[in-house]
PDB file of C-alpha atoms in Angstrom:
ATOM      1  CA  UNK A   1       0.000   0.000   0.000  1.00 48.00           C
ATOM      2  CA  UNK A   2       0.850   3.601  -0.472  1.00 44.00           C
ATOM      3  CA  UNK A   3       2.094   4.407   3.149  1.00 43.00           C
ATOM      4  CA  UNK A   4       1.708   8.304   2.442  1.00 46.00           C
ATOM      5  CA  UNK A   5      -1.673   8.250   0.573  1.00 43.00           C
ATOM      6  CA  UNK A   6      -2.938   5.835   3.600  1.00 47.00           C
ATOM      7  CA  UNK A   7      -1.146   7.879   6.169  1.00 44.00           C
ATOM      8  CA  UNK A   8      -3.213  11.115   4.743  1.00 45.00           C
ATOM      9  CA  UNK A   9      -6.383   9.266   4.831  1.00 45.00           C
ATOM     10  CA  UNK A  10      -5.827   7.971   8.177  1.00 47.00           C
ATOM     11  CA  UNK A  11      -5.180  11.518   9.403  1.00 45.00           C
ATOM     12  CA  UNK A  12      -8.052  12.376   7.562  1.00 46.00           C
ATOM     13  CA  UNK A  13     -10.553  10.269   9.690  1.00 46.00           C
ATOM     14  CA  UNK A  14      -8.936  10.069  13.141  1.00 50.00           C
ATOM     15  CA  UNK A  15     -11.577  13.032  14.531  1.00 50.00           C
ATOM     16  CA  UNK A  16     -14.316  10.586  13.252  1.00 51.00           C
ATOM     17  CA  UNK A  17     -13.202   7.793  15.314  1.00 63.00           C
ATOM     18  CA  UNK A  18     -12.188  10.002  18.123  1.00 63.00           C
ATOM     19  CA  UNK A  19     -15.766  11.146  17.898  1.00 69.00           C
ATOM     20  CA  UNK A  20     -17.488   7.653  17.424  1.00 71.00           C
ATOM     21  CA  UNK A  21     -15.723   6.117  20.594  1.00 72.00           C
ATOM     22  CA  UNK A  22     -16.902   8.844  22.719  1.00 75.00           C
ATOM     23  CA  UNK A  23     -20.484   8.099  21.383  1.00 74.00           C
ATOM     24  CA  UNK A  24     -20.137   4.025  21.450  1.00 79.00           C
ATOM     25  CA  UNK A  25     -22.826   2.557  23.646  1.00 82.00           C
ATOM     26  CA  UNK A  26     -21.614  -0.838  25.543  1.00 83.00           C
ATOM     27  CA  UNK A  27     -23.539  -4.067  23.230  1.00 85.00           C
ATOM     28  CA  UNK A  28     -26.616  -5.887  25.481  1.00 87.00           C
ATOM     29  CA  UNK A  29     -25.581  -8.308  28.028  1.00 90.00           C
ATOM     30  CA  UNK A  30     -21.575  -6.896  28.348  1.00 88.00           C
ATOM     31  CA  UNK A  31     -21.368  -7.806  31.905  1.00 89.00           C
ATOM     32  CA  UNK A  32     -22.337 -11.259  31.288  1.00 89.00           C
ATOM     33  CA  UNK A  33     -19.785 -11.654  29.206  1.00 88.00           C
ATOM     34  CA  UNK A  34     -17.232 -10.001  31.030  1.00 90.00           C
ATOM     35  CA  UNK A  35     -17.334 -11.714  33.726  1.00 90.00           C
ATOM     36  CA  UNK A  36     -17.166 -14.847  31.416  1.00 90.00           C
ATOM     37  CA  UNK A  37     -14.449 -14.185  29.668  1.00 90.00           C
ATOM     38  CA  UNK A  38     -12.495 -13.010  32.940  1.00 91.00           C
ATOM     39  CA  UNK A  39      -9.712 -15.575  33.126  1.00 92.00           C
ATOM     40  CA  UNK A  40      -9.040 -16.038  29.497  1.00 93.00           C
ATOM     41  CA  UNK A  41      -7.121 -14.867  26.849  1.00 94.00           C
ATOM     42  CA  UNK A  42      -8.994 -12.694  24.752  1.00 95.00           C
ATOM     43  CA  UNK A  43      -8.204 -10.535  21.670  1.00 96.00           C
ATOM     44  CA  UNK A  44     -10.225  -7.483  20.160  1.00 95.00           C
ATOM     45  CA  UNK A  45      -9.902  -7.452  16.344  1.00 96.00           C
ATOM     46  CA  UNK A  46     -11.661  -4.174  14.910  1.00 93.00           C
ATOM     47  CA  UNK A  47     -11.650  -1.943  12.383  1.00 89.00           C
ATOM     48  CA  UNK A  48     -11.543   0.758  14.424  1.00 90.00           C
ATOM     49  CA  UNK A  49      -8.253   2.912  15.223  1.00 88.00           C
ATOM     50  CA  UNK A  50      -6.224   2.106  18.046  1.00 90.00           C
ATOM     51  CA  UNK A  51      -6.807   5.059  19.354  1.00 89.00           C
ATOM     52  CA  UNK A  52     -10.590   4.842  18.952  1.00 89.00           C
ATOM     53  CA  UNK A  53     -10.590   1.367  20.209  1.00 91.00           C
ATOM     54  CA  UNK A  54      -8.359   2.227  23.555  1.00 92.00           C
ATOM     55  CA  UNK A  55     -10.737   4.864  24.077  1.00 89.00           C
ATOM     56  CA  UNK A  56     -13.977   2.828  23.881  1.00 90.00           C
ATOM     57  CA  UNK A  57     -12.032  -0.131  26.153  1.00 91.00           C
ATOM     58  CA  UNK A  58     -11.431   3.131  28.827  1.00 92.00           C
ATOM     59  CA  UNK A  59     -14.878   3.872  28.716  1.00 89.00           C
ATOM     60  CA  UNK A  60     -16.306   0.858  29.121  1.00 88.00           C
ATOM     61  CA  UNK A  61     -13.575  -0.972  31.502  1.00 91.00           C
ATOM     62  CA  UNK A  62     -12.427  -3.393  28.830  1.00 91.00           C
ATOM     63  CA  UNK A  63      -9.428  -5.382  28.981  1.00 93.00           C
ATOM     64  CA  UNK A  64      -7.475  -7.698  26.437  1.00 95.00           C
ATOM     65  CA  UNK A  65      -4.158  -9.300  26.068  1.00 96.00           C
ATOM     66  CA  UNK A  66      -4.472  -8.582  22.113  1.00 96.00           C
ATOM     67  CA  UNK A  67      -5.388  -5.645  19.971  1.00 96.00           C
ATOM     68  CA  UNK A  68      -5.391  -5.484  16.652  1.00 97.00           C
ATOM     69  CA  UNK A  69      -6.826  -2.672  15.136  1.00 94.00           C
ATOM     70  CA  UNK A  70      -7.414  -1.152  11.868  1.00 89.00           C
ATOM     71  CA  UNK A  71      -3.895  -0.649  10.455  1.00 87.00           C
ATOM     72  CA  UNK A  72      -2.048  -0.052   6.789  1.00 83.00           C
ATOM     73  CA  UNK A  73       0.076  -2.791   7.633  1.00 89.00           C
ATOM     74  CA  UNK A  74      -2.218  -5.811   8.263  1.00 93.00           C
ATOM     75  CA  UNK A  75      -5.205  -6.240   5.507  1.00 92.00           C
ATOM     76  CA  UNK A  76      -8.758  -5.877   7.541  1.00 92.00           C
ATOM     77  CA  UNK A  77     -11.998  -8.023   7.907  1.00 95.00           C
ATOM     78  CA  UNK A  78     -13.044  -9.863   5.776  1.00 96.00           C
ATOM     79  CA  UNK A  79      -9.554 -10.647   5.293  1.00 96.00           C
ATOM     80  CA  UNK A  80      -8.038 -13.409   8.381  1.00 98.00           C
ATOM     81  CA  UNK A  81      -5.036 -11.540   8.692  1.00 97.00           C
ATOM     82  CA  UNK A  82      -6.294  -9.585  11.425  1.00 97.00           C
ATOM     83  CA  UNK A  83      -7.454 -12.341  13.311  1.00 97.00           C
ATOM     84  CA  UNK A  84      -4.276 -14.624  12.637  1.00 98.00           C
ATOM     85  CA  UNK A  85      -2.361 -11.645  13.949  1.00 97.00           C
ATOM     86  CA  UNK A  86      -3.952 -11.904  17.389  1.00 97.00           C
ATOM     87  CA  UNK A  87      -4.047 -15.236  17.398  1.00 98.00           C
ATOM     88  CA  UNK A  88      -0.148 -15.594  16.731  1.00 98.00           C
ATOM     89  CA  UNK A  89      -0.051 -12.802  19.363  1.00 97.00           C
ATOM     90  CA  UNK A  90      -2.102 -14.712  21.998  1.00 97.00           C
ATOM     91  CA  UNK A  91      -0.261 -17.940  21.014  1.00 97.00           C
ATOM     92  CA  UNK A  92      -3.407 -19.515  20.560  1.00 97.00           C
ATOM     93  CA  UNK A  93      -3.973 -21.936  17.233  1.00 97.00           C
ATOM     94  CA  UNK A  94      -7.548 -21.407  15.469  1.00 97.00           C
ATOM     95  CA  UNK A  95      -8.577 -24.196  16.107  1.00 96.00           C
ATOM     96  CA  UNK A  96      -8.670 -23.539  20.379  1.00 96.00           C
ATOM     97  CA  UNK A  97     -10.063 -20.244  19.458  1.00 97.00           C
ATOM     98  CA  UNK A  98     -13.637 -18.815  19.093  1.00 97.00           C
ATOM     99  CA  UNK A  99     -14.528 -15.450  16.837  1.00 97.00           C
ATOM    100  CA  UNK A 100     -17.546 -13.650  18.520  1.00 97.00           C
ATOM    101  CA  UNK A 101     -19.000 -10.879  16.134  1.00 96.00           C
ATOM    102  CA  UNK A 102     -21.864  -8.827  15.002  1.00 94.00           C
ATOM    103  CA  UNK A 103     -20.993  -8.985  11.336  1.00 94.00           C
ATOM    104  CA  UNK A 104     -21.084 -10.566   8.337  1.00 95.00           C
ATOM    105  CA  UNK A 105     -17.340  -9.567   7.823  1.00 95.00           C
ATOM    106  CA  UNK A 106     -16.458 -10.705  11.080  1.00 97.00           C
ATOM    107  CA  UNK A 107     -17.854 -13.986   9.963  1.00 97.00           C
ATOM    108  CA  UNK A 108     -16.101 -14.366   6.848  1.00 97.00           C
ATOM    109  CA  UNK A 109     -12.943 -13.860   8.081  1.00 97.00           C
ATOM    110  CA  UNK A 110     -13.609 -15.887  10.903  1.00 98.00           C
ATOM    111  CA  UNK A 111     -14.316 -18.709   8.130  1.00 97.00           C
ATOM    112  CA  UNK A 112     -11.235 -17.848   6.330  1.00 98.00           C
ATOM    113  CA  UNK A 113      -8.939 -18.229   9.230  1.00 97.00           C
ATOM    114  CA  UNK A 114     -10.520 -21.447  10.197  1.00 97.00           C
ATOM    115  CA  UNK A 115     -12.006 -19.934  14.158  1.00 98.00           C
ATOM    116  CA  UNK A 116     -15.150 -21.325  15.294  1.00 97.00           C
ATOM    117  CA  UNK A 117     -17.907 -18.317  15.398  1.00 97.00           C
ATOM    118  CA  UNK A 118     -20.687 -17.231  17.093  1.00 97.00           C
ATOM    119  CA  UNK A 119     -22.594 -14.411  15.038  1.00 97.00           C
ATOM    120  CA  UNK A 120     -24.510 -11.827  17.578  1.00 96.00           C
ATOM    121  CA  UNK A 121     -27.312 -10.248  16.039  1.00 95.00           C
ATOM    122  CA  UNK A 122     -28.038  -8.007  18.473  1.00 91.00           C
ATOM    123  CA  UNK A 123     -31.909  -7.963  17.971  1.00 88.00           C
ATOM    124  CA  UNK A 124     -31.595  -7.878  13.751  1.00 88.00           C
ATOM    125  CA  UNK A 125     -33.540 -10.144  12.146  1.00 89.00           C
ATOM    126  CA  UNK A 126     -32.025  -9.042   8.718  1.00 90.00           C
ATOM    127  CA  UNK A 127     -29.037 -10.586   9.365  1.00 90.00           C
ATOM    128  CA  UNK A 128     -26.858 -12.236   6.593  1.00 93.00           C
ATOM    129  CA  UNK A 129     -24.882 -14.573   8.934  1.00 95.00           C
ATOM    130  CA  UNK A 130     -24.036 -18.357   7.601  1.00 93.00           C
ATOM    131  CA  UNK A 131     -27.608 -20.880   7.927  1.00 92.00           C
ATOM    132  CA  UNK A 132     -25.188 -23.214   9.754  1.00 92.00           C
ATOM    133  CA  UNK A 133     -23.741 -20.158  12.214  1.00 96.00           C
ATOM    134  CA  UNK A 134     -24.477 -20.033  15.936  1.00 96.00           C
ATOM    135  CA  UNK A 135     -25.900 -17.107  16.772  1.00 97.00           C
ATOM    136  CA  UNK A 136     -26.530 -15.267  20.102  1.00 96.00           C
ATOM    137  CA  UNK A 137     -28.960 -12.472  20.361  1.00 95.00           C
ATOM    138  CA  UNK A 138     -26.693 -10.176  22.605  1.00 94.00           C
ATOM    139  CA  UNK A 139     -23.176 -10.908  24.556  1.00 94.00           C
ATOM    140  CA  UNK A 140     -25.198 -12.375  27.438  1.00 94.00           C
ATOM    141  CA  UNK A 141     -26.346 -15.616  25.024  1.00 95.00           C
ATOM    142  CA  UNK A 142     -22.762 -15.803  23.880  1.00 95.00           C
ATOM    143  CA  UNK A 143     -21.543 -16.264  27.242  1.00 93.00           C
ATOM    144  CA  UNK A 144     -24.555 -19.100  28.263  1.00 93.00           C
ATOM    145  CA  UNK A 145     -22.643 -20.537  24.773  1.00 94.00           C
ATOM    146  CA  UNK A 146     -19.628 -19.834  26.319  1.00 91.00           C
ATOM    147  CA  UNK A 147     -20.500 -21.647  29.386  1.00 89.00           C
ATOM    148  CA  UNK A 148     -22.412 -24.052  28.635  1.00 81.00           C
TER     149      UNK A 148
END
């Protein structure tokens, strides 16, 4: 990629993000699945900035042992190379891994790096997740998943 074209339009957008993480409202059933999660590795995988993404996890008390955020270096969701990145970072193989998301891309490259996933509608009905996807309504089903 063109490192000064993407560093302009990076520059570009920052205030948006800045802006968005401010106005990011915590996903139904968060506490449920922090407290499930509490204990194991975890990675966030976003295409948000780091900086948008470190402010949301301040807001909202989040912790991980991975971030990878929306970079020029790594190719984003859909692509896996986001995903493989945290995984190599947790030292974690796919396989022992689960991909929780509220996409379609987060689905697909879920599927393309091989990690189990568990699609979270959050209410939609329109959804175009996989017909053979588990899916969770909000955080708190993915953490009765989780648990079960």
């Amino acid at each position: 990629p063109d490192f000064e074209a993407g560093h302009g339009a990076e520059m570009r957008i920052v205030p948006y993000g800045r802006a968005g993480a401010e106005q990011a409202r915590a996903m139904p059933g968060l506490p449920a699945w922090t407290r499930t999660i509490t204990g194991r590795r975890t990675g966030i995988v976003t295409l948000a900035s780091a900086d948008a993404t470190q402010r949301v996890m301040e807001r909202h008390r989040l912790t991980a042992d991975s971030i990878v955020a929306r970079s020029f270096e790594i190719p984003a969701k859909p692509h896996p190379d986001q995903l493989l990145a945290a995984l190599a970072a947790l030292e974690v193989e796919p396989q022992h891994a689960v991909m929780v998301g509220d996409s379609e891309r987060d689905e697909m490259a879920a599927r393309a790096a091989d990690i189990p996933f568990i699609g979270v509608t959050n209410g939609r009905h329109d959804h175009r997740f996989g017909e053979s996807t588990v899916l969770a309504s909000h955080l708190e089903e993915v953490a009765a998943i989780l648990d079960g």
